[in-house]
Short mmCIF file of C-alpha atoms and ligand atoms in Angstrom, two decimals:
data_model
loop_
_atom_site.label_atom_id
_atom_site.label_comp_id
_atom_site.label_asym_id
_atom_site.label_seq_id
_atom_site.Cartn_x
_atom_site.Cartn_y
_atom_site.Cartn_z
CA MET R 1178 23.56 20.01 -6.82
CA GLU R 1179 21.95 22.27 -4.33
CA ASN R 1180 18.89 22.10 -6.46
CA PHE R 1181 18.96 18.32 -6.13
CA GLN R 1182 19.25 18.56 -2.33
CA GLU R 1183 16.37 20.99 -2.17
CA GLN R 1184 14.26 18.90 -4.44
CA LEU R 1185 14.65 15.75 -2.44
CA LYS R 1186 13.96 17.55 0.83
CA SER R 1187 10.68 18.75 -0.65
CA ARG R 1188 9.43 15.24 -1.42
CA ARG R 1189 6.61 13.71 0.62
CA THR R 1190 5.78 10.23 -0.55
CA PHE R 1191 2.85 8.50 1.07
CA ALA R 1192 -0.11 6.20 0.66
CA ILE R 1193 -3.63 6.52 2.01
CA ILE R 1194 -4.95 3.42 3.73
CA SER R 1195 -8.55 2.87 4.68
CA HIS R 1196 -11.45 0.49 4.72
CA PRO R 1197 -13.59 0.77 1.57
CA ASP R 1198 -16.00 3.74 1.67
CA ALA R 1199 -14.21 5.57 4.47
CA GLY R 1200 -13.45 8.37 2.00
CA LYS R 1201 -9.99 7.73 0.61
CA THR R 1202 -10.98 8.77 -2.91
CA THR R 1203 -12.79 11.87 -1.70
CA LEU R 1204 -9.84 12.95 0.43
CA THR R 1205 -7.42 12.30 -2.44
CA GLU R 1206 -9.59 14.44 -4.62
CA GLN R 1207 -9.51 17.28 -2.09
CA LEU R 1208 -5.74 17.03 -1.93
CA LEU R 1209 -5.54 17.22 -5.71
CA LEU R 1210 -7.78 20.28 -5.58
CA HIS R 1211 -5.40 21.85 -3.09
CA GLY R 1212 -2.54 21.09 -5.45
CA GLY R 1213 -4.39 22.63 -8.37
CA VAL R 1214 -4.21 19.38 -10.34
CA ILE R 1215 -7.98 19.36 -10.76
CA ARG R 1216 -10.32 22.29 -10.50
CA GLU R 1217 -13.61 20.76 -9.50
CA ALA R 1218 -14.59 18.05 -7.08
CA GLY R 1219 -16.10 15.05 -8.77
CA THR R 1220 -13.82 15.21 -11.77
CA VAL R 1221 -11.48 12.59 -10.53
CA LYS R 1222 -13.30 9.38 -10.12
CA GLY R 1223 -16.14 7.57 -11.66
CA ARG R 1224 -18.06 7.27 -8.43
CA GLY R 1225 -19.54 3.91 -7.76
CA SER R 1226 -16.71 2.21 -9.60
CA HIS R 1227 -14.61 3.01 -6.53
CA LYS R 1228 -11.51 3.23 -8.60
CA LEU R 1229 -9.28 6.00 -7.49
CA ALA R 1230 -9.05 8.71 -10.11
CA SER R 1231 -9.94 6.17 -12.70
CA SER R 1232 -11.16 8.64 -15.29
CA ASP R 1233 -7.88 10.53 -15.27
CA TRP R 1234 -5.84 7.43 -15.33
CA MET R 1235 -7.89 5.88 -18.08
CA ALA R 1236 -7.24 8.94 -20.21
CA ILE R 1237 -3.54 8.58 -19.66
CA GLU R 1238 -3.85 4.93 -20.40
CA GLN R 1239 -5.46 5.64 -23.72
CA GLN R 1240 -2.99 8.35 -24.51
CA ARG R 1241 -0.02 6.19 -23.79
CA GLY R 1242 -1.46 2.85 -24.66
CA ILE R 1243 -0.38 1.51 -21.33
CA SER R 1244 -2.11 0.51 -18.19
CA VAL R 1245 -1.39 2.73 -15.24
CA THR R 1246 -4.75 2.28 -13.64
CA SER R 1247 -3.39 2.26 -10.16
CA SER R 1248 -0.28 4.22 -9.70
CA VAL R 1249 1.02 7.53 -8.50
CA LEU R 1250 -0.44 11.00 -8.19
CA GLN R 1251 1.97 13.88 -8.03
CA PHE R 1252 1.38 17.52 -7.19
CA ASN R 1253 2.92 20.56 -5.55
CA TYR R 1254 1.62 22.29 -2.47
CA ASP R 1255 3.21 24.86 -0.20
CA GLY R 1256 6.69 24.32 -1.55
CA LYS R 1257 6.45 20.52 -1.28
CA ARG R 1258 6.23 17.92 -4.02
CA ILE R 1259 3.72 15.31 -2.99
CA ASN R 1260 3.63 11.77 -4.33
CA ILE R 1261 0.53 9.78 -3.39
CA LEU R 1262 0.82 6.10 -4.16
CA ASP R 1263 -2.49 4.42 -4.74
CA THR R 1264 -3.34 1.36 -2.66
CA PRO R 1265 -6.40 -0.18 -4.28
CA GLY R 1266 -9.01 -1.71 -2.03
CA HIS R 1267 -12.23 -3.47 -2.98
CA GLU R 1268 -11.99 -5.90 -5.83
CA ASP R 1269 -8.60 -4.51 -6.88
CA PHE R 1270 -6.99 -5.48 -3.61
CA SER R 1271 -3.84 -7.52 -4.17
CA GLU R 1272 -0.32 -8.08 -2.96
CA ASP R 1273 0.58 -4.95 -4.91
CA THR R 1274 -1.42 -3.02 -2.35
CA TYR R 1275 0.83 -4.34 0.41
CA ARG R 1276 4.03 -3.93 -1.57
CA THR R 1277 3.21 -0.32 -2.36
CA LEU R 1278 3.35 0.30 1.38
CA MET R 1279 7.03 -0.70 1.25
CA ALA R 1280 7.74 2.27 -1.03
CA VAL R 1281 6.32 5.14 1.01
CA ASP R 1282 7.82 7.31 3.74
CA SER R 1283 4.58 7.80 5.64
CA VAL R 1284 0.95 6.79 5.61
CA VAL R 1285 -2.36 8.59 6.02
CA MET R 1286 -5.04 6.44 7.59
CA VAL R 1287 -8.58 7.53 6.80
CA VAL R 1288 -11.25 6.29 9.19
CA ASP R 1289 -14.99 6.84 8.97
CA ALA R 1290 -15.84 8.67 12.19
CA ALA R 1291 -19.23 6.98 12.35
CA LYS R 1292 -17.71 3.53 12.13
CA GLY R 1293 -14.32 3.59 13.78
CA ILE R 1294 -11.56 1.14 12.93
CA GLU R 1295 -12.73 -1.43 10.37
CA PRO R 1296 -11.08 -4.71 9.30
CA GLN R 1297 -9.24 -3.62 6.17
CA THR R 1298 -7.80 -0.59 7.93
CA LYS R 1299 -6.52 -2.83 10.68
CA LYS R 1300 -4.90 -5.22 8.19
CA LEU R 1301 -3.16 -2.46 6.27
CA PHE R 1302 -2.19 -0.74 9.49
CA GLU R 1303 -0.43 -3.87 10.71
CA ILE R 1304 1.69 -4.06 7.56
CA VAL R 1305 2.63 -0.40 7.92
CA ALA R 1306 3.28 -0.63 11.66
CA GLN R 1307 5.89 -3.35 11.07
CA ARG R 1308 7.90 -0.85 9.05
CA GLY R 1309 7.83 1.71 11.83
CA ILE R 1310 7.00 4.65 9.60
CA PRO R 1311 4.90 7.69 10.57
CA ILE R 1312 1.13 7.22 10.46
CA PHE R 1313 -1.27 10.16 10.36
CA THR R 1314 -4.92 9.55 11.19
CA PHE R 1315 -7.80 11.45 9.59
CA PHE R 1316 -11.25 10.78 11.09
CA ASN R 1317 -13.51 11.60 8.19
CA LYS R 1318 -17.19 12.42 7.71
CA ILE R 1319 -17.74 14.59 10.78
CA ASP R 1320 -20.33 16.48 8.73
CA ARG R 1321 -22.47 13.45 9.59
CA ASP R 1322 -23.23 12.05 13.02
CA ALA R 1323 -20.03 10.63 14.35
CA ARG R 1324 -19.15 8.45 17.29
CA PRO R 1325 -17.79 10.25 20.35
CA ALA R 1326 -14.32 11.50 19.56
CA LEU R 1327 -12.87 10.10 22.78
CA ASP R 1328 -14.09 6.62 21.81
CA LEU R 1329 -12.55 6.92 18.35
CA VAL R 1330 -9.18 7.93 19.71
CA ASP R 1331 -9.43 5.18 22.28
CA GLU R 1332 -9.91 2.64 19.47
CA LEU R 1333 -6.59 3.64 17.94
CA GLU R 1334 -4.95 2.60 21.16
CA THR R 1335 -7.05 -0.47 22.00
CA ILE R 1336 -7.61 -1.97 18.53
CA LEU R 1337 -4.46 -0.87 16.72
CA GLY R 1338 -2.15 -0.45 19.68
CA ILE R 1339 -0.81 2.93 18.59
CA GLN R 1340 -0.67 5.95 20.86
CA ALA R 1341 -2.65 8.93 19.60
CA TYR R 1342 -2.11 12.66 19.76
CA PRO R 1343 -5.11 14.76 18.67
CA MET R 1344 -3.96 17.73 16.61
CA ASN R 1345 -7.49 19.02 16.51
CA TRP R 1346 -10.76 18.11 18.14
CA PRO R 1347 -14.30 18.09 16.77
CA MET R 1348 -16.94 20.30 18.31
CA GLY R 1349 -20.02 18.24 17.60
CA SER R 1350 -20.76 16.43 14.38
CA GLY R 1351 -23.50 16.16 11.80
CA GLN R 1352 -26.26 18.74 12.12
CA ILE R 1353 -24.72 20.26 15.21
CA LEU R 1354 -21.12 20.42 14.01
CA GLN R 1355 -19.71 23.70 15.30
CA GLY R 1356 -16.17 23.40 14.07
CA ILE R 1357 -12.86 21.92 15.07
CA TYR R 1358 -10.55 23.12 17.80
CA ASP R 1359 -6.95 23.40 16.70
CA LEU R 1360 -4.94 22.31 19.71
CA LYS R 1361 -1.64 23.54 18.36
CA HIS R 1362 -2.70 27.07 17.59
CA ASN R 1363 -5.37 27.14 20.28
CA GLN R 1364 -8.08 28.37 18.02
CA VAL R 1365 -11.45 27.34 16.72
CA VAL R 1366 -11.89 26.67 13.02
CA PRO R 1367 -15.63 27.30 12.70
CA PHE R 1368 -17.81 25.20 10.46
CA LYS R 1369 -19.48 27.48 8.00
CA ASN R 1370 -23.23 28.00 8.39
CA ALA R 1371 -23.36 26.17 11.70
CA THR R 1372 -26.33 26.88 13.93
CA ALA R 1373 -24.96 27.90 17.28
CA HIS R 1374 -25.00 25.26 20.02
CA PRO R 1375 -22.97 26.71 22.90
CA GLU R 1376 -23.49 23.57 24.98
CA ILE R 1377 -21.64 21.53 22.33
CA VAL R 1378 -18.73 23.94 22.36
CA GLU R 1379 -18.58 23.70 26.13
CA GLU R 1380 -18.67 19.95 26.10
CA SER R 1381 -15.78 19.87 23.63
CA MET R 1382 -13.75 22.30 25.70
CA ASP R 1383 -14.18 19.96 28.68
CA GLU R 1384 -12.91 17.08 26.59
CA ILE R 1385 -9.96 19.14 25.45
CA GLU R 1386 -9.13 19.92 29.08
CA LEU R 1387 -9.22 16.22 29.77
CA LEU R 1388 -6.91 15.53 26.83
CA ARG R 1389 -4.49 18.18 28.03
CA ASP R 1390 -4.39 16.66 31.49
CA ALA R 1391 -4.45 12.98 30.72
CA GLY R 1392 -3.57 12.64 27.04
CA ASN R 1393 -0.24 11.77 25.45
CA GLU R 1394 2.54 14.33 25.12
CA PHE R 1395 3.35 15.60 21.66
CA ASP R 1396 6.53 13.72 20.76
CA GLN R 1397 8.02 14.24 17.34
CA GLU R 1398 10.44 11.36 17.73
CA ALA R 1399 7.58 8.97 18.56
CA ILE R 1400 5.69 10.22 15.48
CA ALA R 1401 8.74 9.60 13.30
CA GLN R 1402 8.97 6.04 14.61
CA GLY R 1403 5.30 5.34 14.00
CA LYS R 1404 4.60 4.94 17.73
CA LEU R 1405 2.38 7.99 18.05
CA THR R 1406 -0.16 9.00 15.44
CA PRO R 1407 -1.20 12.62 15.02
CA VAL R 1408 -4.99 12.63 14.82
CA PHE R 1409 -7.17 14.97 12.77
CA PHE R 1410 -10.91 15.32 12.36
CA GLY R 1411 -12.65 16.65 9.30
CA SER R 1412 -14.84 16.08 6.31
CA ALA R 1413 -13.33 15.37 2.95
CA LEU R 1414 -16.66 15.73 1.21
CA VAL R 1415 -17.31 19.29 2.33
CA ASN R 1416 -13.63 20.15 2.49
CA PHE R 1417 -13.61 20.93 6.17
CA GLY R 1418 -10.39 20.44 8.12
CA VAL R 1419 -8.54 19.22 5.04
CA THR R 1420 -6.34 22.29 4.61
CA GLU R 1421 -5.43 22.20 8.31
CA PHE R 1422 -4.65 18.52 8.00
CA LEU R 1423 -2.48 18.98 4.92
CA ARG R 1424 -0.55 21.82 6.51
CA GLU R 1425 0.31 19.85 9.65
CA TYR R 1426 0.93 16.70 7.68
CA LEU R 1427 3.51 18.49 5.54
CA THR R 1428 5.15 19.86 8.67
CA TYR R 1429 5.62 16.50 10.36
CA ALA R 1430 5.78 13.96 7.55
CA PRO R 1431 9.32 12.96 6.70
CA ALA R 1432 11.28 13.62 3.53
CA PRO R 1433 12.72 10.50 1.82
CA ALA R 1434 14.47 8.23 4.28
CA ASP R 1435 17.76 6.32 4.30
CA MET R 1436 17.67 2.66 3.45
CA THR R 1437 19.89 -0.16 4.67
CA THR R 1438 21.24 -2.76 2.25
CA VAL R 1439 21.57 -6.50 2.86
CA ASP R 1440 25.22 -5.94 3.76
CA ASP R 1441 24.34 -3.18 6.22
CA GLN R 1442 25.42 -0.18 4.19
CA ILE R 1443 23.24 2.81 4.85
CA ILE R 1444 22.22 4.42 1.59
CA VAL R 1445 21.38 8.09 2.08
CA PRO R 1446 19.14 9.91 -0.39
CA GLU R 1447 21.76 12.66 -0.85
CA SER R 1448 24.27 10.14 -2.25
CA THR R 1449 25.55 10.83 -5.77
CA GLN R 1450 25.00 7.17 -6.59
CA PHE R 1451 21.56 6.50 -8.01
CA SER R 1452 19.71 3.53 -6.52
CA GLY R 1453 16.16 2.28 -6.32
CA PHE R 1454 14.03 -0.83 -6.02
CA VAL R 1455 11.14 -2.36 -7.93
CA PHE R 1456 8.02 -2.65 -5.76
CA LYS R 1457 5.45 -3.41 -8.41
CA ILE R 1458 5.29 -4.68 -11.96
CA GLN R 1459 2.24 -3.87 -13.93
CA ALA R 1460 1.51 -5.88 -17.01
CA ASN R 1461 -0.40 -4.34 -19.81
CA MET R 1462 -3.92 -5.63 -19.97
CA ASP R 1463 -4.18 -4.59 -23.59
CA PRO R 1464 -3.09 -7.56 -25.72
CA ARG R 1465 -1.80 -5.23 -28.44
CA HIS R 1466 0.83 -3.93 -26.09
CA ARG R 1467 2.94 -6.56 -24.47
CA ASP R 1468 5.08 -4.20 -22.44
CA ARG R 1469 5.08 -4.01 -18.71
CA ILE R 1470 6.00 -1.24 -16.36
CA ALA R 1471 8.29 -1.78 -13.43
CA PHE R 1472 7.58 0.76 -10.70
CA VAL R 1473 10.83 1.89 -9.14
CA ARG R 1474 11.06 3.84 -5.91
CA ILE R 1475 14.18 6.00 -6.06
CA VAL R 1476 16.18 5.67 -2.85
CA SER R 1477 19.30 7.72 -3.59
CA GLY R 1478 20.89 9.96 -6.19
CA ALA R 1479 19.42 11.75 -9.16
CA PHE R 1480 17.74 9.94 -12.01
CA ASN R 1481 18.51 11.30 -15.45
CA ARG R 1482 16.92 9.97 -18.55
CA GLY R 1483 19.20 7.70 -20.53
CA MET R 1484 21.40 6.86 -17.56
CA ASP R 1485 23.09 3.48 -17.31
CA VAL R 1486 22.28 1.27 -14.38
CA THR R 1487 23.05 -2.24 -13.19
CA LEU R 1488 20.30 -4.66 -12.34
CA GLN R 1489 21.78 -6.09 -9.16
CA ARG R 1490 20.28 -9.59 -9.31
CA SER R 1491 21.56 -10.47 -12.77
CA GLY R 1492 24.41 -7.98 -13.10
CA LYS R 1493 22.85 -6.91 -16.38
CA LYS R 1494 23.50 -3.34 -17.60
CA LEU R 1495 20.47 -1.38 -18.66
CA LYS R 1496 19.92 2.07 -20.09
CA LEU R 1497 16.96 3.83 -18.53
CA SER R 1498 15.62 5.67 -21.53
CA ASN R 1499 12.00 4.66 -21.71
CA VAL R 1500 10.74 5.86 -18.37
CA THR R 1501 7.46 7.39 -17.38
CA GLN R 1502 6.25 9.35 -14.41
CA PHE R 1503 2.62 9.80 -13.44
CA MET R 1504 0.63 13.00 -13.38
CA ALA R 1505 3.73 15.16 -13.50
CA GLU R 1506 3.23 18.55 -15.12
CA GLU R 1507 4.88 17.29 -18.22
CA ARG R 1508 3.26 14.07 -19.26
CA GLU R 1509 6.16 13.34 -21.55
CA ASN R 1510 8.97 11.01 -20.87
CA VAL R 1511 10.45 11.91 -17.52
CA GLN R 1512 13.85 13.62 -17.70
CA THR R 1513 14.92 13.78 -14.09
CA ALA R 1514 13.66 12.52 -10.77
CA VAL R 1515 14.94 12.43 -7.21
CA PRO R 1516 14.67 10.18 -4.15
CA GLY R 1517 11.08 9.73 -3.04
CA ASP R 1518 9.88 9.81 -6.63
CA ILE R 1519 8.47 6.81 -8.43
CA ILE R 1520 9.48 6.16 -12.00
CA GLY R 1521 7.87 3.64 -14.30
CA VAL R 1522 10.44 1.79 -16.37
CA TYR R 1523 9.19 0.04 -19.48
CA ASP R 1524 10.24 -3.53 -19.12
CA THR R 1525 10.54 -6.38 -21.54
CA GLY R 1526 11.00 -9.02 -18.86
CA ASN R 1527 14.19 -8.06 -17.04
CA PHE R 1528 12.69 -7.12 -13.71
CA GLN R 1529 11.31 -8.96 -10.74
CA ILE R 1530 9.59 -7.61 -7.67
CA GLY R 1531 12.17 -6.47 -5.13
CA ASP R 1532 14.99 -5.94 -7.65
CA THR R 1533 17.57 -3.27 -6.93
CA ILE R 1534 19.01 -1.06 -9.67
CA TYR R 1535 21.96 1.28 -9.20
CA SER R 1536 24.36 3.47 -11.12
CA GLY R 1537 28.14 3.39 -10.81
CA LYS R 1538 30.34 0.62 -9.57
CA LYS R 1539 29.53 0.09 -5.92
CA ASN R 1540 27.16 -2.85 -5.52
CA VAL R 1541 23.86 -1.98 -3.85
CA GLN R 1542 21.36 -4.62 -2.82
CA PHE R 1543 18.25 -3.73 -0.88
CA PRO R 1544 16.53 -6.48 1.10
CA ASP R 1545 13.83 -8.55 -0.59
CA LEU R 1546 10.31 -7.28 -0.17
CA PRO R 1547 8.46 -9.33 2.43
CA THR R 1548 6.22 -12.20 1.46
CA PHE R 1549 2.63 -11.71 2.50
CA THR R 1550 0.41 -14.45 3.82
CA PRO R 1551 -2.08 -15.34 1.09
CA GLU R 1552 -5.68 -15.93 2.06
CA LEU R 1553 -7.29 -17.26 -1.12
CA PHE R 1554 -6.29 -20.43 -2.93
CA ASN R 1555 -7.03 -22.21 -6.19
CA ARG R 1556 -5.84 -25.49 -7.60
CA VAL R 1557 -4.75 -24.85 -11.15
CA VAL R 1558 -4.28 -27.02 -14.25
CA ALA R 1559 -3.71 -26.38 -17.94
CA LYS R 1560 -6.81 -27.16 -20.00
CA ASP R 1561 -4.70 -28.55 -22.78
CA VAL R 1562 -2.26 -31.19 -21.56
CA MET R 1563 -0.14 -30.67 -24.68
CA LYS R 1564 0.82 -27.22 -23.46
CA GLN R 1565 2.68 -28.28 -20.33
CA LYS R 1566 5.87 -26.55 -21.37
CA SER R 1567 4.39 -23.08 -21.84
CA TYR R 1568 2.24 -23.67 -18.78
CA HIS R 1569 5.24 -24.28 -16.56
CA LYS R 1570 7.20 -21.44 -18.09
CA GLY R 1571 4.29 -19.03 -17.63
CA ILE R 1572 3.74 -20.01 -14.02
CA GLU R 1573 7.42 -19.78 -13.22
CA GLN R 1574 7.75 -16.29 -14.67
CA LEU R 1575 4.56 -14.92 -13.21
CA VAL R 1576 5.45 -16.27 -9.79
CA GLN R 1577 8.87 -14.64 -9.99
CA GLU R 1578 7.24 -11.40 -10.97
CA GLY R 1579 5.07 -11.58 -7.88
CA THR R 1580 1.73 -11.91 -9.68
CA ILE R 1581 0.65 -14.83 -7.51
CA GLN R 1582 2.24 -17.22 -5.02
CA LEU R 1583 2.84 -20.83 -5.92
CA TYR R 1584 2.40 -23.88 -3.68
CA LYS R 1585 2.42 -27.60 -4.40
CA SER R 1586 0.52 -30.29 -2.57
CA TRP R 1587 2.90 -32.20 -0.33
CA GLN R 1588 2.15 -35.50 -2.00
CA GLY R 1589 1.66 -35.49 -5.74
CA GLY R 1590 2.84 -31.95 -6.39
CA GLU R 1591 -0.45 -30.53 -7.64
CA TYR R 1592 -0.21 -26.79 -8.28
CA ILE R 1593 -2.01 -24.52 -5.86
CA ILE R 1594 -1.80 -20.77 -6.24
CA GLY R 1595 -2.38 -18.30 -3.47
CA ALA R 1596 -3.22 -14.61 -3.37
CA VAL R 1597 -4.40 -11.92 -1.01
CA GLY R 1598 -7.02 -10.62 -3.47
CA GLN R 1599 -9.24 -12.17 -6.13
CA LEU R 1600 -7.89 -9.77 -8.76
CA GLN R 1601 -4.54 -11.55 -8.70
CA PHE R 1602 -6.13 -14.75 -10.03
CA GLU R 1603 -7.81 -12.86 -12.83
CA VAL R 1604 -4.60 -11.14 -13.82
CA PHE R 1605 -2.80 -14.48 -13.69
CA GLN R 1606 -5.38 -16.19 -15.88
CA PHE R 1607 -5.42 -13.33 -18.36
CA ARG R 1608 -1.68 -13.22 -18.69
CA MET R 1609 -1.33 -17.00 -19.02
CA GLU R 1610 -3.73 -16.87 -21.94
CA ASN R 1611 -2.36 -13.74 -23.57
CA GLU R 1612 1.34 -14.02 -22.99
CA TYR R 1613 1.86 -17.77 -22.81
CA ASN R 1614 -1.09 -18.90 -24.86
CA VAL R 1615 -2.25 -21.36 -22.21
CA GLU R 1616 -5.80 -21.67 -21.06
CA ILE R 1617 -5.98 -22.63 -17.45
CA GLN R 1618 -8.65 -23.99 -15.22
CA PHE R 1619 -9.14 -23.15 -11.57
CA GLU R 1620 -10.58 -25.38 -8.94
CA PRO R 1621 -11.28 -23.07 -6.03
CA ILE R 1622 -10.29 -24.31 -2.61
CA GLY R 1623 -11.42 -21.06 -1.10
CA SER R 1624 -10.03 -19.07 1.72
CA LYS R 1625 -7.56 -20.70 4.06
CA VAL R 1626 -5.34 -19.68 6.91
CA ALA R 1627 -1.76 -20.33 5.78
CA ARG R 1628 0.92 -21.01 8.40
CA TRP R 1629 4.52 -22.05 7.89
CA VAL R 1630 6.08 -24.77 10.04
CA SER R 1631 9.68 -25.71 10.53
CA PRO R 1632 10.62 -28.91 8.63
CA ASP R 1633 12.04 -30.46 11.83
CA GLN R 1634 8.71 -30.11 13.56
CA LEU R 1635 6.76 -31.59 10.71
CA ASP R 1636 5.12 -34.98 10.76
CA GLU R 1637 3.09 -35.77 7.66
CA LYS R 1638 0.47 -37.38 9.87
CA MET R 1639 -0.46 -33.87 11.03
CA ALA R 1640 -2.06 -33.25 7.66
CA SER R 1641 -5.76 -33.88 7.07
CA ASN R 1642 -8.60 -32.44 5.04
CA ARG R 1643 -9.01 -29.61 7.49
CA ASN R 1644 -5.32 -28.86 7.51
CA LEU R 1645 -3.92 -29.33 4.07
CA LEU R 1646 -0.17 -29.69 3.85
CA VAL R 1647 1.59 -27.99 0.94
CA LYS R 1648 5.06 -26.70 0.16
CA ASP R 1649 5.91 -23.19 -0.92
CA ARG R 1650 8.18 -22.31 -3.86
CA TYR R 1651 11.22 -22.82 -1.64
CA ASP R 1652 9.92 -26.27 -0.62
CA GLN R 1653 9.11 -25.09 2.90
CA PRO R 1654 6.10 -26.84 4.51
CA VAL R 1655 2.92 -24.81 4.94
CA PHE R 1656 -0.40 -25.82 6.46
CA LEU R 1657 -3.54 -24.43 4.88
CA PHE R 1658 -6.11 -24.50 7.64
CA GLU R 1659 -9.79 -24.40 6.81
CA ASN R 1660 -10.26 -21.52 9.24
CA LYS R 1661 -9.00 -20.13 12.53
CA PHE R 1662 -10.91 -22.81 14.47
CA ALA R 1663 -9.14 -25.55 12.57
CA MET R 1664 -5.87 -23.84 13.30
CA ASN R 1665 -6.64 -23.59 17.00
CA TRP R 1666 -7.67 -27.22 17.06
CA PHE R 1667 -4.34 -28.11 15.47
CA HIS R 1668 -2.53 -25.96 17.98
CA ASP R 1669 -4.25 -27.74 20.88
CA LYS R 1670 -3.36 -31.11 19.42
CA TYR R 1671 0.27 -30.23 18.64
CA PRO R 1672 1.09 -27.51 21.15
CA ASP R 1673 4.83 -27.67 20.48
CA VAL R 1674 4.59 -27.00 16.77
CA ILE R 1675 5.31 -23.36 16.01
CA LEU R 1676 3.00 -21.93 13.36
CA GLU R 1677 4.49 -18.97 11.60
CA GLU R 1678 2.70 -16.28 9.67
CA LYS R 1679 4.38 -14.19 6.98
CA MET R 1680 3.75 -10.49 6.97
P1 G4P B 98 -13.25 5.11 -0.61
O1 G4P B 98 -12.40 5.67 -1.70
O2 G4P B 98 -12.54 5.08 0.72
O3 G4P B 98 -13.90 3.83 -0.92
O4 G4P B 98 -14.45 6.13 -0.31
P2 G4P B 98 -15.03 7.30 -1.22
O5 G4P B 98 -14.15 8.48 -1.19
O6 G4P B 98 -15.44 6.75 -2.53
O7 G4P B 98 -16.29 7.66 -0.34
C1 G4P B 98 -17.31 6.72 -0.08
C2 G4P B 98 -18.64 7.44 0.13
O8 G4P B 98 -18.52 8.29 1.26
C3 G4P B 98 -19.01 8.33 -1.03
O9 G4P B 98 -20.42 8.37 -1.08
C4 G4P B 98 -18.52 9.70 -0.59
O10 G4P B 98 -19.20 10.76 -1.21
C5 G4P B 98 -18.80 9.63 0.88
N1 G4P B 98 -17.94 10.51 1.65
C6 G4P B 98 -16.59 10.63 1.59
N2 G4P B 98 -16.14 11.56 2.46
C7 G4P B 98 -17.22 12.02 3.10
C8 G4P B 98 -17.42 13.02 4.11
O11 G4P B 98 -16.51 13.65 4.60
N3 G4P B 98 -18.72 13.22 4.49
C9 G4P B 98 -19.76 12.54 3.97
N4 G4P B 98 -20.98 12.83 4.42
N5 G4P B 98 -19.62 11.61 3.01
C10 G4P B 98 -18.37 11.36 2.59
P3 G4P B 98 -21.25 7.49 -2.10
O12 G4P B 98 -22.66 7.62 -1.69
O13 G4P B 98 -20.67 6.14 -2.21
O14 G4P B 98 -20.96 8.18 -3.45
P4 G4P B 98 -21.55 9.55 -3.98
O15 G4P B 98 -22.82 9.78 -3.27
O16 G4P B 98 -20.55 10.60 -3.63
O17 G4P B 98 -21.66 9.32 -5.42
#
């Protein structure tokens, strides 16, 4: 039992968020190098494809005949077991990216120090900030010319609205990078082979004085609540400042947290009752293998292979025998796991996104995962009108699984599907064809700004071409505005109508 307690205290489960090209993959690779998972930089990803660790994952995929292309990296460092959950960006961006952020205990935000806060970082940050979990900032690429450090830190406060506490401070950047100043240990970490520029060092020391006088206080409680972000500078590419970052991160990042159920029970990780929730379901893209994997974040208790659990929503009893973990030392079937870990349960169609599973008798139900506001929309029809039955069944199941969001036009009930990333449409189309044998046709209606309105405030006359009225899967009215201007125009015309955004 003590072993269990120790194990769960050693877990650090996080995701890295960033705008594409800020260096998430490169930093991940450095962290894996630190953990001894890989031995050489450059072995992890097929660069250019921008898929995190795709070569490693593809190998596992082939080996197991399953698709785990975006999942979980696990390694040990300094007595801690680290789980990094991948949050795909680029063309792989989808609601899964957002949902994955519901399954982590902290987040590392990588920002390109030459660019500052970029749109995708801001979007992901906002989702994370709503959860109030710790956020650690890594300003990357200081081996190249960077923007002034004071400006970068200022952007955290002005653009993201989070207070910042620099843990270290850059002394120059690019050609004249001298090193970083570690504010906690009051020492310089010199950049190897730097040509001496004493004036740069002096300038940085002045800035550090300023920070000490006018900057935020170090406040561990504020960090834990996600109100203050510890800030680091470094270069993932040349592995400068990464070790220092990892060390401090592991000191201040939290072990697996408690979770509150819908009936306000607090489930503590140390509990003897096993519980967890499904935050992602990955279908197999290989038509020869129809299985899916439900990704379960363990919240409490120990997982043991073969254990019996209850699927809360249906009350169905399941035996968890066919379970996989990712990049663990043993690539076999996982035997045991603890809170903070992610297990992949082979699923034949029992699970939905947000499902709770638990062992024992006491009912546990975690809150539903939030719905995210989709930004892309397509009208959809079955190519073959004779296949209406499979078409409806397929849509219903895939919507429940969280693959896409379904809307219907207010009049006429045409199907409109919404997503946060283009990939979701492709997955939907592929699965409709392969699993339900229905070819579908999209009619793109492009990107829209979706806002929910209360039914009592709705007048159908408010709808027009520029503000399309639809209903969501719970029959709630939603306006799809052509753009923000159209939304503002609507707001000016109907100032009393409250427009609500999902997460
Ligand atoms: P991402 O996952 O966030 O999209 O970014 P990724 O790590 O793929 O990095 C994007 C580009 O930035 C890569 O260059 C990478 O080598 C470079 N990069 C990452 N970290 C640093 C850093 O600390 N310093 C510098 N100078 N560059 C960095 P690329 O040209 O796209 O690829 P390649 O030249 O490495 O093949």
